[in-house]
Amino acid sequence: MTGVQVGVGRGRRLAAALLGVLGTTVLFALFGRLEARWLVLGWVAMVPWLAALDRARSAREALGLGVLLSVAFTAAVFHWFPGALQAYSRAPTVVGWALFLLVAPLLQLQFPAAALARYAARRLAREGQGWLPPLVGTLAYVGVEGITPKLFADTLGHGLYASEWQRQGADVAGAPGLTLVLLLGNECVLAAVRRARRQGGRSAWGPMAGLAALVLVLSGYGAFRHAQVREATRREGGLVVGAVQANITRYEKLKAEMGAYQVVRMVLDTHYAMSDALLREGPLDLLVWPETVYPTPFGTPRSETGAKLDAEIAGYVSERGVPLVFGAYDLEGEREFNAAMFLGPSSPGGSLERAAYRKTMLFPLTEWVPDAIDTPTLREWLPWTGRWKRGPGPRAVSFTLRDGRQLRVAPLICYETIFPEYVAQGVRQGAELLLTLSNDSWFTGTPAPRLHLMHAAFRSIETRRPQVRVTNSGVTALIDSTGAVVAEVDDNQRAGLTMRVPETAALTTLALAWGDWLSPLALVSAVVGLAGAVLARRRARPRGA
């Protein structure tokens, strides 16, 4: 009979644990849609899992709950990635899923780390220290997430993008700062639920007041900063940018069907025609085409035909009298780079200015393979692996506009927009504008283009710089300094877009000045909290015990 009771008890605990993981996963999946109607879920999403975690009877159980949530979270929120990987590499989808879920605990290391830290603090906490496990667990979550090498740089705070005011708090400590506030809010909700169950509804007012304070302070700060940015934005002047989203994708497939030259010919002719249509609507200060729109080296042609195409692009810029920024390849000896090319006459009919920015943050394997593992065997097993080299790092580029004004921009190519510190370094070099070229065609029809756009918007909030973002298949957009998308061309559409970028006085932010200061501080604080609890317990032991 005892054995049966033990078995039933374990079964109930397992069922409760699974329900906790499932509940949090479902809430995360809805909150991660970045829609205002699901915004409130971010303040309660962690509660089911935290409640299950506090019933763990061993470190192994706590770790298991952390690993399980990391896998479930990855599968629910990034379910689109294995399919996109299959489309790119032609590897079986089941292989992509298996590898993706296998590495999920490493990509979402904050869940196992927070689970273990919370469990350890719960074991070490003394009478009256009920606050210790939630605090240590929260700090461990934020701290470990900051040092985890994530493919998508995701964090819970990104979900607050749907709130025009609350997302403004990212200019203090980036999106991790918003994550910290959300985690503390979840702890308030959990504490309120427990007090209501044990002591009645009135006892829940304390934690709920804490939750209300978090929401009001975050929203109040956001409203204040939002008003400041609006005040710093001038109604007159600014920059007029023409962006071309031609929605021509799958270059390799097109090359196999049409031949390399015909593909380049079609791409260029399409962009010339769409650019001319924008120019007929009114004068432009700048034209922008997307990442790798010219899928061959520019400036160092490999053939006579390539040299003629290079001259054709330069001639187009000279004849139209408008600067052009476009994606191409750049060569240095045998080293090939993904690059943004800047071409522009200093004045109509003047000499041609040229500059190149080389992409540094390359997506692992698909764009770049580390030298340590780059072998013929790997290339044979994974023939789709990329061969680009990493650029030298962030760089602000200055060039002359159509009317002779100088503009200094921080160029970003695709994947680079998800790295806050990388973007901040370019702005610290004096950039007035973030200029992003991207290629999201492999993710068309999935949530990825919108998620990528959200990352880009957070970079504008953190640096308080407007952003021109141009992609080959969507989402092309103008993002202002509050992170709002002012104008856009949606995913899988062909259109030209005239963007009017207003002049905005430079505003300073803590996130820009200090970078990712919160994560290391949180990690150190979690370690100090646990170490202090260990020392306190040792001191409290009777002598001779």
PDB file of N, CA, C and O in Angstrom, residues 32 48 57 67 103 154 158 164 169 194 226 273 304 319 328 334 339 357 389 404 423 457-458 462 502 508-509 517 541:
ATOM      1  N   GLY A  32       4.754  35.786 -27.406  1.00  0.00           N
ATOM      2  CA  GLY A  32       5.785  35.968 -28.420  1.00  0.00           C
ATOM      3  C   GLY A  32       5.264  36.396 -29.776  1.00  0.00           C
ATOM      4  O   GLY A  32       6.055  36.653 -30.688  1.00  0.00           O
ATOM      5  N   PRO A  48       3.088  29.450 -13.974  1.00  0.00           N
ATOM      6  CA  PRO A  48       2.891  27.991 -13.880  1.00  0.00           C
ATOM      7  C   PRO A  48       4.193  27.233 -13.680  1.00  0.00           C
ATOM      8  O   PRO A  48       4.260  26.291 -12.866  1.00  0.00           O
ATOM      9  N   ARG A  57      11.827  18.493  -5.417  1.00  0.00           N
ATOM     10  CA  ARG A  57      12.387  17.952  -4.177  1.00  0.00           C
ATOM     11  C   ARG A  57      13.882  17.713  -4.259  1.00  0.00           C
ATOM     12  O   ARG A  57      14.491  17.274  -3.270  1.00  0.00           O
ATOM     13  N   VAL A  67      15.450  22.161 -18.099  1.00  0.00           N
ATOM     14  CA  VAL A  67      15.761  21.608 -19.427  1.00  0.00           C
ATOM     15  C   VAL A  67      14.480  21.391 -20.229  1.00  0.00           C
ATOM     16  O   VAL A  67      14.414  21.716 -21.430  1.00  0.00           O
ATOM     17  N   VAL A 103      20.058  21.036 -29.047  1.00  0.00           N
ATOM     18  CA  VAL A 103      20.849  22.171 -28.552  1.00  0.00           C
ATOM     19  C   VAL A 103      19.993  23.192 -27.801  1.00  0.00           C
ATOM     20  O   VAL A 103      20.517  24.188 -27.302  1.00  0.00           O
ATOM     21  N   ASP A 154      17.129  36.152 -28.377  1.00  0.00           N
ATOM     22  CA  ASP A 154      15.797  36.358 -27.830  1.00  0.00           C
ATOM     23  C   ASP A 154      15.831  36.557 -26.316  1.00  0.00           C
ATOM     24  O   ASP A 154      16.713  36.048 -25.623  1.00  0.00           O
ATOM     25  N   HIS A 158      11.443  41.211 -25.125  1.00  0.00           N
ATOM     26  CA  HIS A 158      11.076  41.580 -26.489  1.00  0.00           C
ATOM     27  C   HIS A 158       9.563  41.617 -26.676  1.00  0.00           C
ATOM     28  O   HIS A 158       9.057  42.349 -27.534  1.00  0.00           O
ATOM     29  N   GLU A 164       3.685  50.670 -26.787  1.00  0.00           N
ATOM     30  CA  GLU A 164       4.421  51.846 -27.258  1.00  0.00           C
ATOM     31  C   GLU A 164       5.191  52.517 -26.133  1.00  0.00           C
ATOM     32  O   GLU A 164       6.281  53.054 -26.352  1.00  0.00           O
ATOM     33  N   GLY A 169      11.492  51.626 -22.144  1.00  0.00           N
ATOM     34  CA  GLY A 169      12.416  51.315 -21.059  1.00  0.00           C
ATOM     35  C   GLY A 169      13.672  50.606 -21.513  1.00  0.00           C
ATOM     36  O   GLY A 169      14.643  50.509 -20.748  1.00  0.00           O
ATOM     37  N   ARG A 194      -0.332  32.679  -3.926  1.00  0.00           N
ATOM     38  CA  ARG A 194      -0.051  31.851  -2.750  1.00  0.00           C
ATOM     39  C   ARG A 194      -0.638  32.461  -1.480  1.00  0.00           C
ATOM     40  O   ARG A 194      -1.204  31.757  -0.636  1.00  0.00           O
ATOM     41  N   HIS A 226       9.105  58.835 -24.433  1.00  0.00           N
ATOM     42  CA  HIS A 226       8.421  58.938 -25.716  1.00  0.00           C
ATOM     43  C   HIS A 226       8.157  60.399 -26.056  1.00  0.00           C
ATOM     44  O   HIS A 226       8.386  60.847 -27.192  1.00  0.00           O
ATOM     45  N   ALA A 273      14.417  49.806 -62.837  1.00  0.00           N
ATOM     46  CA  ALA A 273      13.062  50.246 -63.168  1.00  0.00           C
ATOM     47  C   ALA A 273      12.319  50.724 -61.924  1.00  0.00           C
ATOM     48  O   ALA A 273      11.634  51.762 -61.952  1.00  0.00           O
ATOM     49  N   GLU A 304      35.281  39.976 -67.659  1.00  0.00           N
ATOM     50  CA  GLU A 304      34.994  41.184 -68.435  1.00  0.00           C
ATOM     51  C   GLU A 304      33.519  41.550 -68.326  1.00  0.00           C
ATOM     52  O   GLU A 304      33.156  42.726 -68.251  1.00  0.00           O
ATOM     53  N   GLU A 319      24.374  59.107 -63.753  1.00  0.00           N
ATOM     54  CA  GLU A 319      23.334  59.695 -64.592  1.00  0.00           C
ATOM     55  C   GLU A 319      22.160  60.210 -63.760  1.00  0.00           C
ATOM     56  O   GLU A 319      21.589  61.265 -64.070  1.00  0.00           O
ATOM     57  N   ALA A 328      26.379  43.638 -52.005  1.00  0.00           N
ATOM     58  CA  ALA A 328      27.175  42.923 -53.004  1.00  0.00           C
ATOM     59  C   ALA A 328      28.231  42.115 -52.267  1.00  0.00           C
ATOM     60  O   ALA A 328      28.215  42.008 -51.039  1.00  0.00           O
ATOM     61  N   GLU A 334      41.865  36.214 -51.960  1.00  0.00           N
ATOM     62  CA  GLU A 334      40.946  35.087 -52.054  1.00  0.00           C
ATOM     63  C   GLU A 334      39.828  35.158 -51.012  1.00  0.00           C
ATOM     64  O   GLU A 334      38.966  34.292 -50.967  1.00  0.00           O
ATOM     65  N   ALA A 339      28.999  42.444 -48.250  1.00  0.00           N
ATOM     66  CA  ALA A 339      29.305  43.863 -48.078  1.00  0.00           C
ATOM     67  C   ALA A 339      28.147  44.761 -48.485  1.00  0.00           C
ATOM     68  O   ALA A 339      27.253  44.371 -49.245  1.00  0.00           O
ATOM     69  N   TYR A 357      31.400  48.596 -46.710  1.00  0.00           N
ATOM     70  CA  TYR A 357      31.310  48.097 -45.338  1.00  0.00           C
ATOM     71  C   TYR A 357      31.176  46.583 -45.411  1.00  0.00           C
ATOM     72  O   TYR A 357      30.341  46.061 -46.161  1.00  0.00           O
ATOM     73  N   LYS A 389      34.048  35.563 -45.155  1.00  0.00           N
ATOM     74  CA  LYS A 389      34.929  35.878 -44.035  1.00  0.00           C
ATOM     75  C   LYS A 389      34.320  37.023 -43.228  1.00  0.00           C
ATOM     76  O   LYS A 389      33.539  37.820 -43.752  1.00  0.00           O
ATOM     77  N   GLY A 404      24.514  67.627 -51.419  1.00  0.00           N
ATOM     78  CA  GLY A 404      25.809  68.025 -50.892  1.00  0.00           C
ATOM     79  C   GLY A 404      25.960  67.870 -49.390  1.00  0.00           C
ATOM     80  O   GLY A 404      27.063  68.018 -48.856  1.00  0.00           O
ATOM     81  N   VAL A 423      25.670  47.275 -32.615  1.00  0.00           N
ATOM     82  CA  VAL A 423      25.010  48.455 -33.175  1.00  0.00           C
ATOM     83  C   VAL A 423      25.438  49.708 -32.413  1.00  0.00           C
ATOM     84  O   VAL A 423      25.723  50.751 -33.014  1.00  0.00           O
ATOM     85  N   ALA A 457      13.906  47.293 -34.410  1.00  0.00           N
ATOM     86  CA  ALA A 457      13.242  48.395 -33.708  1.00  0.00           C
ATOM     87  C   ALA A 457      13.863  48.624 -32.331  1.00  0.00           C
ATOM     88  O   ALA A 457      14.024  49.780 -31.900  1.00  0.00           O
ATOM     89  N   PHE A 458      14.220  47.564 -31.640  1.00  0.00           N
ATOM     90  CA  PHE A 458      14.858  47.729 -30.329  1.00  0.00           C
ATOM     91  C   PHE A 458      16.208  48.429 -30.452  1.00  0.00           C
ATOM     92  O   PHE A 458      16.605  49.189 -29.561  1.00  0.00           O
ATOM     93  N   GLU A 462      17.236  51.686 -28.236  1.00  0.00           N
ATOM     94  CA  GLU A 462      18.432  51.699 -27.383  1.00  0.00           C
ATOM     95  C   GLU A 462      19.384  52.836 -27.739  1.00  0.00           C
ATOM     96  O   GLU A 462      20.012  53.414 -26.861  1.00  0.00           O
ATOM     97  N   PRO A 502      12.737  62.092 -40.568  1.00  0.00           N
ATOM     98  CA  PRO A 502      12.839  63.436 -39.991  1.00  0.00           C
ATOM     99  C   PRO A 502      14.143  63.625 -39.235  1.00  0.00           C
ATOM    100  O   PRO A 502      14.750  62.648 -38.766  1.00  0.00           O
ATOM    101  N   THR A 508      20.925  60.983 -25.569  1.00  0.00           N
ATOM    102  CA  THR A 508      21.788  59.984 -24.951  1.00  0.00           C
ATOM    103  C   THR A 508      20.944  58.977 -24.178  1.00  0.00           C
ATOM    104  O   THR A 508      19.845  59.294 -23.712  1.00  0.00           O
ATOM    105  N   THR A 509      21.434  57.764 -24.085  1.00  0.00           N
ATOM    106  CA  THR A 509      20.752  56.718 -23.312  1.00  0.00           C
ATOM    107  C   THR A 509      21.792  55.935 -22.526  1.00  0.00           C
ATOM    108  O   THR A 509      22.969  55.862 -22.906  1.00  0.00           O
ATOM    109  N   TRP A 517      25.177  46.450 -19.412  1.00  0.00           N
ATOM    110  CA  TRP A 517      25.683  46.536 -18.042  1.00  0.00           C
ATOM    111  C   TRP A 517      24.866  45.676 -17.079  1.00  0.00           C
ATOM    112  O   TRP A 517      25.368  45.272 -16.026  1.00  0.00           O
ATOM    113  N   ARG A 541      25.010  27.719  12.430  1.00  0.00           N
ATOM    114  CA  ARG A 541      25.130  26.379  13.010  1.00  0.00           C
ATOM    115  C   ARG A 541      25.709  26.457  14.428  1.00  0.00           C
ATOM    116  O   ARG A 541      26.635  27.226  14.689  1.00  0.00           O
TER     117      ARG A 541
END
